[in-house]
Short mmCIF file of C-alpha atoms in Angstrom, two decimals:
data_model
loop_
_atom_site.label_atom_id
_atom_site.label_comp_id
_atom_site.label_asym_id
_atom_site.label_seq_id
_atom_site.Cartn_x
_atom_site.Cartn_y
_atom_site.Cartn_z
CA UNK W 16 83.86 19.67 112.90
CA UNK W 17 81.39 18.89 115.69
CA UNK W 18 81.66 21.29 118.61
CA UNK W 19 80.51 19.85 121.93
CA UNK W 20 78.37 21.56 124.55
CA UNK W 21 81.36 21.73 126.88
CA UNK W 22 83.48 23.52 124.29
CA UNK W 23 80.71 26.03 123.63
CA UNK W 24 80.26 26.80 127.32
CA UNK W 25 84.02 27.17 127.79
CA UNK W 26 84.05 29.58 124.85
CA UNK W 27 81.23 31.61 126.44
CA UNK W 28 83.03 31.76 129.82
CA UNK W 29 86.35 32.75 128.25
CA UNK W 30 84.68 35.49 126.23
CA UNK W 31 83.15 36.78 129.46
CA UNK W 32 86.60 36.79 131.11
CA UNK W 33 87.88 38.68 128.06
CA UNK W 34 85.52 41.53 129.06
CA UNK W 35 82.89 40.17 126.65
CA UNK W 36 85.10 40.75 123.64
CA UNK W 37 85.44 37.94 121.03
CA UNK W 38 88.69 36.02 121.34
CA UNK W 39 90.92 36.09 118.28
CA UNK W 40 93.14 33.23 117.16
CA UNK W 41 96.09 35.56 116.68
CA UNK W 42 98.73 35.64 119.41
CA UNK W 43 97.49 38.30 121.82
CA UNK W 44 99.58 40.71 123.82
CA UNK W 45 99.68 40.74 127.60
CA UNK W 46 96.12 40.13 128.87
CA UNK W 47 94.12 42.74 130.73
CA UNK W 48 94.42 41.92 134.42
CA UNK W 49 91.08 41.70 136.15
CA UNK W 50 89.23 40.43 139.23
CA UNK W 51 86.70 37.61 139.05
CA UNK W 52 83.96 37.69 141.67
CA UNK W 53 81.37 34.92 141.74
CA UNK W 54 78.74 33.35 143.94
CA UNK W 55 78.40 29.63 144.70
CA UNK W 56 76.43 28.99 141.51
CA UNK W 57 79.06 30.68 139.36
CA UNK W 58 81.82 28.76 141.14
CA UNK W 59 80.09 25.44 140.39
CA UNK W 60 79.80 26.36 136.70
CA UNK W 61 83.41 27.48 136.24
CA UNK W 62 85.13 24.85 138.40
CA UNK W 63 84.82 21.82 136.04
CA UNK W 64 85.64 23.92 132.95
CA UNK W 65 88.63 26.16 133.67
CA UNK W 66 91.62 25.45 135.89
CA UNK W 67 93.48 28.01 138.00
CA UNK W 68 96.37 28.03 135.52
CA UNK W 69 93.95 28.83 132.67
CA UNK W 70 92.42 31.61 134.75
CA UNK W 71 95.88 33.13 135.12
CA UNK W 72 96.43 32.92 131.37
CA UNK W 73 93.10 34.71 130.85
CA UNK W 74 94.28 37.60 133.01
CA UNK W 75 92.70 36.75 136.38
CA UNK W 76 95.52 38.07 138.52
CA UNK W 77 97.09 37.06 141.84
CA UNK W 78 96.14 38.47 145.23
CA UNK W 79 98.87 39.64 147.53
CA UNK W 80 97.28 38.03 150.60
CA UNK W 81 98.35 34.38 151.01
CA UNK W 82 99.10 34.14 147.28
CA UNK W 83 95.51 33.14 146.47
CA UNK W 84 94.01 33.74 143.07
CA UNK W 85 91.74 36.73 142.99
CA UNK W 86 88.63 34.68 142.32
CA UNK W 87 86.64 35.93 145.24
CA UNK W 88 83.36 34.75 146.70
CA UNK W 89 80.76 37.47 146.29
CA UNK W 90 79.74 37.44 149.95
CA UNK W 91 83.27 37.31 151.39
CA UNK W 92 84.99 40.32 152.92
CA UNK W 93 86.81 42.13 150.13
CA UNK W 94 89.16 45.13 150.10
CA UNK W 95 89.03 48.02 147.68
CA UNK W 96 91.28 47.47 144.66
CA UNK W 97 91.53 50.42 142.25
CA UNK W 98 92.60 50.48 138.60
CA UNK W 99 91.55 46.85 137.96
CA UNK W 100 88.27 45.87 136.25
CA UNK W 101 85.98 43.64 138.31
CA UNK W 102 84.01 40.89 136.56
CA UNK W 103 80.92 39.75 138.47
CA UNK W 104 79.53 36.30 137.59
CA UNK W 105 76.50 35.43 139.67
CA UNK W 106 72.79 34.60 139.67
CA UNK W 107 70.43 37.62 139.75
CA UNK W 108 69.06 36.85 143.21
CA UNK W 109 67.96 39.52 145.68
CA UNK W 110 70.83 38.59 148.01
CA UNK W 111 73.47 38.91 145.28
CA UNK W 112 72.04 42.18 143.96
CA UNK W 113 72.02 43.58 147.49
CA UNK W 114 75.71 42.76 147.87
CA UNK W 115 76.54 44.32 144.48
CA UNK W 116 74.72 47.52 145.53
CA UNK W 117 76.75 47.46 148.74
CA UNK W 118 79.95 47.28 146.65
CA UNK W 119 78.70 50.32 144.72
CA UNK W 120 78.24 52.24 147.96
CA UNK W 121 81.69 51.26 149.25
CA UNK W 122 83.36 52.12 145.94
CA UNK W 123 85.35 48.88 145.87
CA UNK W 124 86.30 48.96 142.18
CA UNK W 125 86.75 51.48 139.39
CA UNK W 126 85.23 49.36 136.61
CA UNK W 127 82.31 46.92 136.92
CA UNK W 128 81.40 44.23 134.35
CA UNK W 129 78.18 42.59 135.58
CA UNK W 130 77.48 39.15 134.11
CA UNK W 131 74.33 37.34 135.27
CA UNK W 132 74.13 33.58 134.90
CA UNK W 133 70.46 33.76 133.96
CA UNK W 134 68.48 36.80 132.71
CA UNK W 135 67.86 39.58 135.19
CA UNK W 136 64.30 40.93 135.32
CA UNK W 137 63.40 44.48 134.32
CA UNK W 138 62.45 45.44 137.87
CA UNK W 139 65.70 44.16 139.37
CA UNK W 140 67.70 45.93 136.67
CA UNK W 141 65.93 49.21 137.51
CA UNK W 142 66.67 48.69 141.21
CA UNK W 143 70.33 48.10 140.36
CA UNK W 144 70.40 51.29 138.28
CA UNK W 145 68.85 53.27 141.15
CA UNK W 146 71.53 51.97 143.53
CA UNK W 147 74.24 52.99 141.05
CA UNK W 148 72.74 56.51 140.84
CA UNK W 149 72.68 56.84 144.63
CA UNK W 150 76.31 55.67 144.86
CA UNK W 151 77.32 58.03 142.00
CA UNK W 152 79.05 55.18 140.13
CA UNK W 153 76.99 54.92 136.93
CA UNK W 154 80.06 55.75 134.83
CA UNK W 155 81.95 52.89 136.50
CA UNK W 156 79.51 50.24 135.23
CA UNK W 157 80.80 49.36 131.76
CA UNK W 158 78.77 46.26 130.83
CA UNK W 159 75.68 44.36 132.01
CA UNK W 160 75.20 40.97 130.32
CA UNK W 161 72.82 38.02 130.50
CA UNK W 162 75.11 35.05 129.88
CA UNK W 163 72.60 32.14 129.60
CA UNK W 164 74.99 29.55 131.10
CA UNK W 165 72.84 28.32 133.98
CA UNK W 166 73.95 24.67 133.84
CA UNK W 167 76.99 22.64 134.87
CA UNK W 168 78.84 20.76 132.13
CA UNK W 169 80.76 17.76 133.48
CA UNK W 170 81.67 16.04 130.20
CA UNK W 171 81.60 16.86 126.48
CA UNK W 172 77.87 16.18 126.16
CA UNK W 173 76.76 15.67 129.75
CA UNK W 174 75.37 18.41 131.95
CA UNK W 175 73.44 18.69 135.22
CA UNK W 176 71.03 21.35 136.45
CA UNK W 177 71.44 20.90 140.21
CA UNK W 178 74.14 22.94 141.93
CA UNK W 179 75.95 21.87 145.07
CA UNK W 180 74.06 22.20 148.37
CA UNK W 181 70.86 22.94 146.46
CA UNK W 182 68.05 20.65 147.55
CA UNK W 183 65.34 22.71 145.87
CA UNK W 184 65.97 20.96 142.56
CA UNK W 185 65.96 17.23 143.27
CA UNK W 186 63.91 14.07 142.83
CA UNK W 187 62.79 14.27 146.45
CA UNK W 188 61.69 17.92 146.17
CA UNK W 189 59.48 17.10 143.17
CA UNK W 190 57.92 13.90 144.55
CA UNK W 191 57.45 14.61 148.26
CA UNK W 192 53.86 14.66 149.41
CA UNK W 193 53.84 18.14 151.00
CA UNK W 194 55.22 20.04 147.99
CA UNK W 195 53.16 23.18 147.48
CA UNK W 196 51.97 24.34 144.05
CA UNK W 197 54.08 27.49 144.34
CA UNK W 198 57.19 25.40 145.08
CA UNK W 199 56.48 23.07 142.17
CA UNK W 200 56.03 26.03 139.84
CA UNK W 201 59.36 27.47 140.98
CA UNK W 202 61.10 24.11 140.38
CA UNK W 203 59.64 23.87 136.89
CA UNK W 204 60.69 27.43 136.05
CA UNK W 205 64.23 26.69 137.25
CA UNK W 206 64.42 23.59 135.02
CA UNK W 207 63.09 25.49 132.03
CA UNK W 208 65.52 28.35 132.57
CA UNK W 209 68.48 25.95 132.66
CA UNK W 210 67.34 23.95 129.62
CA UNK W 211 66.77 27.18 127.70
CA UNK W 212 70.34 28.23 128.57
CA UNK W 213 71.64 24.91 127.22
CA UNK W 214 70.08 25.46 123.81
CA UNK W 215 71.07 29.13 123.66
CA UNK W 216 74.65 27.98 124.26
CA UNK W 217 74.28 25.33 121.55
CA UNK W 218 72.63 27.83 119.19
CA UNK W 219 69.92 25.30 118.25
CA UNK W 220 66.17 25.09 118.70
CA UNK W 221 65.30 21.54 119.75
CA UNK W 222 62.50 19.22 118.72
CA UNK W 223 60.82 18.35 122.06
CA UNK W 224 59.23 15.00 122.86
CA UNK W 225 57.77 13.85 126.20
CA UNK W 226 55.07 11.52 127.64
CA UNK W 227 51.65 13.07 128.27
CA UNK W 228 50.07 13.92 131.63
CA UNK W 229 53.34 13.93 133.55
CA UNK W 230 55.64 16.49 135.14
CA UNK W 231 57.86 16.08 132.07
CA UNK W 232 55.03 17.47 129.92
CA UNK W 233 54.80 20.54 132.16
CA UNK W 234 58.48 21.24 131.69
CA UNK W 235 58.24 20.61 127.93
CA UNK W 236 55.31 23.01 127.45
CA UNK W 237 56.99 25.76 129.48
CA UNK W 238 60.20 25.34 127.50
CA UNK W 239 58.31 25.37 124.19
CA UNK W 240 56.57 28.61 125.19
CA UNK W 241 59.86 30.23 126.16
CA UNK W 242 61.48 29.20 122.86
CA UNK W 243 58.54 30.48 120.80
CA UNK W 244 58.46 33.83 122.59
CA UNK W 245 62.15 34.31 121.91
CA UNK W 246 61.87 33.31 118.25
CA UNK W 247 58.98 35.74 117.73
CA UNK W 248 61.05 38.63 119.12
CA UNK W 249 63.08 39.64 116.05
CA UNK W 250 65.15 42.24 117.92
CA UNK W 251 66.24 40.00 120.82
CA UNK W 252 66.34 36.62 119.10
CA UNK W 253 69.08 34.59 120.76
CA UNK W 254 69.23 31.97 117.99
CA UNK W 255 70.15 34.23 115.05
CA UNK W 256 73.75 35.21 115.65
CA UNK W 257 76.79 35.86 113.54
CA UNK W 258 78.22 32.68 112.01
CA UNK W 259 81.63 33.40 113.50
CA UNK W 260 80.28 33.08 117.04
CA UNK W 261 80.32 29.85 118.97
CA UNK W 262 76.56 29.52 119.12
CA UNK W 263 75.84 30.05 115.42
CA UNK W 264 72.32 29.05 114.40
CA UNK W 265 72.00 25.72 112.63
CA UNK W 266 69.06 24.00 110.92
CA UNK W 267 70.23 20.62 112.24
CA UNK W 268 67.89 20.58 115.22
CA UNK W 269 68.64 18.25 118.13
CA UNK W 270 65.99 15.99 119.66
CA UNK W 271 65.19 16.71 123.31
CA UNK W 272 63.45 13.82 125.09
CA UNK W 273 62.17 14.77 128.55
CA UNK W 274 61.28 11.82 130.78
CA UNK W 275 60.05 11.50 134.32
CA UNK W 276 62.74 10.10 136.62
CA UNK W 277 60.32 7.33 137.63
CA UNK W 278 60.53 5.75 134.15
CA UNK W 279 64.33 6.04 133.84
CA UNK W 280 65.08 2.33 134.15
CA UNK W 281 68.52 2.19 132.55
CA UNK W 282 70.36 4.14 135.25
CA UNK W 283 69.31 2.08 138.31
CA UNK W 284 69.90 -1.19 136.45
CA UNK W 285 73.62 -0.56 135.85
CA UNK W 286 74.30 2.26 138.30
CA UNK W 287 76.20 0.26 140.94
CA UNK W 288 78.31 -1.64 138.41
CA UNK W 289 80.28 0.99 136.51
CA UNK W 290 83.49 2.66 137.63
CA UNK W 291 82.01 6.17 137.37
CA UNK W 292 78.89 5.29 139.38
CA UNK W 293 80.94 3.63 142.13
CA UNK W 294 83.24 6.67 142.34
CA UNK W 295 80.14 8.85 142.72
CA UNK W 296 78.59 6.68 145.46
CA UNK W 297 81.69 5.69 147.44
CA UNK W 298 83.99 8.69 147.00
CA UNK W 299 81.31 11.41 146.72
CA UNK W 300 82.29 12.51 143.21
CA UNK W 301 81.28 16.18 142.77
CA UNK W 302 82.16 18.58 139.94
CA UNK W 303 84.53 15.95 138.49
CA UNK W 304 86.60 15.87 141.69
CA UNK W 305 87.02 13.33 144.48
CA UNK W 306 88.97 13.47 147.74
CA UNK W 307 90.64 10.19 148.80
CA UNK W 308 91.40 10.12 152.52
CA UNK W 309 94.59 8.57 153.84
CA UNK W 310 94.30 5.14 155.44
CA UNK W 311 96.42 6.15 158.45
CA UNK W 312 94.34 7.63 161.25
CA UNK W 313 95.46 11.10 162.40
CA UNK W 314 96.87 11.57 165.88
CA UNK W 315 95.25 13.80 168.48
CA UNK W 316 91.80 14.04 166.92
CA UNK W 317 93.02 15.99 163.88
CA UNK W 318 91.04 15.91 160.66
CA UNK W 319 92.07 13.12 158.28
CA UNK W 320 94.23 14.23 155.39
CA UNK W 321 93.07 13.61 151.86
CA UNK W 322 94.34 13.81 148.31
CA UNK W 323 92.22 15.62 145.72
CA UNK W 324 91.92 13.99 142.29
CA UNK W 325 90.41 15.54 139.16
CA UNK W 326 88.51 12.95 137.12
CA UNK W 327 87.89 14.51 133.72
CA UNK W 328 88.86 14.14 130.07
CA UNK W 329 92.52 14.93 130.87
CA UNK W 330 92.80 11.69 132.86
CA UNK W 331 93.53 8.99 130.27
CA UNK W 332 92.62 6.02 132.50
CA UNK W 333 89.38 7.65 133.66
CA UNK W 334 88.31 8.54 130.12
CA UNK W 335 88.93 4.97 128.95
CA UNK W 336 87.27 3.08 131.81
CA UNK W 337 84.69 5.34 133.50
CA UNK W 338 81.84 3.44 131.80
CA UNK W 339 83.36 -0.03 132.24
CA UNK W 340 82.16 -2.65 134.74
CA UNK W 341 84.29 -2.60 137.87
CA UNK W 342 85.88 -6.07 137.34
CA UNK W 343 87.16 -4.85 133.98
CA UNK W 344 88.54 -1.73 135.69
CA UNK W 345 90.32 -3.88 138.30
CA UNK W 346 91.99 -5.90 135.53
CA UNK W 347 93.03 -2.67 133.76
CA UNK W 348 94.57 -1.33 136.98
CA UNK W 349 96.55 -4.57 137.37
CA UNK W 350 97.82 -4.27 133.80
CA UNK W 351 98.86 -0.66 134.40
CA UNK W 352 100.76 -1.72 137.54
CA UNK W 353 102.55 -4.51 135.69
CA UNK W 354 103.57 -2.11 132.92
CA UNK W 355 104.90 0.31 135.54
CA UNK W 356 106.88 -2.42 137.29
CA UNK W 357 108.31 -3.66 133.99
CA UNK W 358 109.42 -0.13 133.14
CA UNK W 359 111.00 0.19 136.58
CA UNK W 360 112.86 -3.11 136.13
CA UNK W 361 114.16 -1.99 132.72
CA UNK W 362 115.48 1.24 134.25
CA UNK W 363 117.24 -0.73 137.00
CA UNK W 364 118.80 -3.09 134.42
CA UNK W 365 119.97 -0.12 132.39
CA UNK W 366 121.58 1.42 135.48
CA UNK W 367 123.29 -1.83 136.41
CA UNK W 368 124.64 -2.25 132.85
CA UNK W 369 126.12 1.25 133.16
CA UNK W 370 127.69 0.32 136.48
CA UNK W 371 125.42 2.55 138.54
CA UNK W 372 123.91 1.06 141.67
CA UNK W 373 122.06 2.75 144.51
CA UNK W 374 125.19 3.58 146.52
CA UNK W 375 127.16 4.86 143.53
CA UNK W 376 124.14 6.88 142.43
CA UNK W 377 124.11 8.60 145.82
CA UNK W 378 127.87 9.16 145.61
CA UNK W 379 127.49 10.76 142.16
CA UNK W 380 124.78 13.08 143.47
CA UNK W 381 126.89 13.92 146.55
CA UNK W 382 129.95 14.66 144.44
CA UNK W 383 127.90 16.94 142.19
CA UNK W 384 126.77 18.88 145.26
CA UNK W 385 130.37 19.15 146.51
CA UNK W 386 131.58 20.31 143.09
CA UNK W 387 128.90 22.98 143.03
CA UNK W 388 129.75 24.09 146.58
CA UNK W 389 133.50 24.25 145.90
CA UNK W 390 132.97 26.26 142.72
CA UNK W 391 130.82 28.73 144.66
CA UNK W 392 133.49 29.02 147.38
CA UNK W 393 136.22 29.64 144.80
CA UNK W 394 134.08 32.30 143.18
CA UNK W 395 133.57 34.01 146.54
CA UNK W 396 137.34 33.88 147.30
CA UNK W 397 138.11 35.44 143.94
CA UNK W 398 135.66 38.24 144.63
CA UNK W 399 137.14 38.87 148.09
CA UNK W 400 140.66 39.03 146.66
CA UNK W 401 139.52 41.64 144.18
#
């Protein structure tokens, strides 16, 4: 059975939330309650994959304050919570590591499971260890993992590398005239790191093809070098894992074609015509979610209210028509409305054949309420007599 990239990344995230223990198919006992702490990058990765209800099932517990789930932003103000393991899921940036060291000093949690979205360097790991020694909390740090999930999966086999509010990785950043060599090198390294994470998650080494003398060739050569260095390292080879794991190595190698965005002609030709592209342009589709504002204008200068909609594989209409031309989508919406109205008419006919109209339906509901109230009153009288 073919396992998609999305399923593999979900498996990796769930294993992380299971304290990096493999999940068994057997019915498990009550999950270990834990805290999930992430930065903005980690939030963007998890948001399209796992819902709040699924987080609860995986043991991410509730917070007493305002009934919010205890999935906390790393740089938010957090209180000390003992006896509960804390799972950190963040990028190994200097800012994030500084905040983690601050948590060590404040003694916020008894158990720390540190999961970095991309590999942490040796120097930063030594700095983190020094901070743990100074805070006298080395015994509290149970696990430190490089997760290799630095990409956002939106569909089964569609992923993006750019996170929200991140302009450093964009078409404009690569092609603007005043881009420095150091900035370009950083952009290339970021792309390579994310693409490497994709293939580690897949458990496959790709066959790479690209046009010569372009930025795509720079990315391809850097990625090839990174793959070769990992394959040569027999002790830390990420592509030779146990067959029971989600990323088991396979000899069926995928083909990776890296193209410059300037020669991508298919997307601009049909971009404004499909349902998915229009939702992205008009409704600002982000992380498989759109917010549709109400048509009525708010009174008194208040912010307009909106309704959040998740557009993913669980939405049957979206899955069927996201790639369709918009006129076809409009016809499908009309057909759905007609089916709904026909079903409503059938229900009304069924009610009328049973002798139930709107007024009698209200009377039945009112009588049921009265019967319930009278039974409660009789019960209370009986108890008072006793």
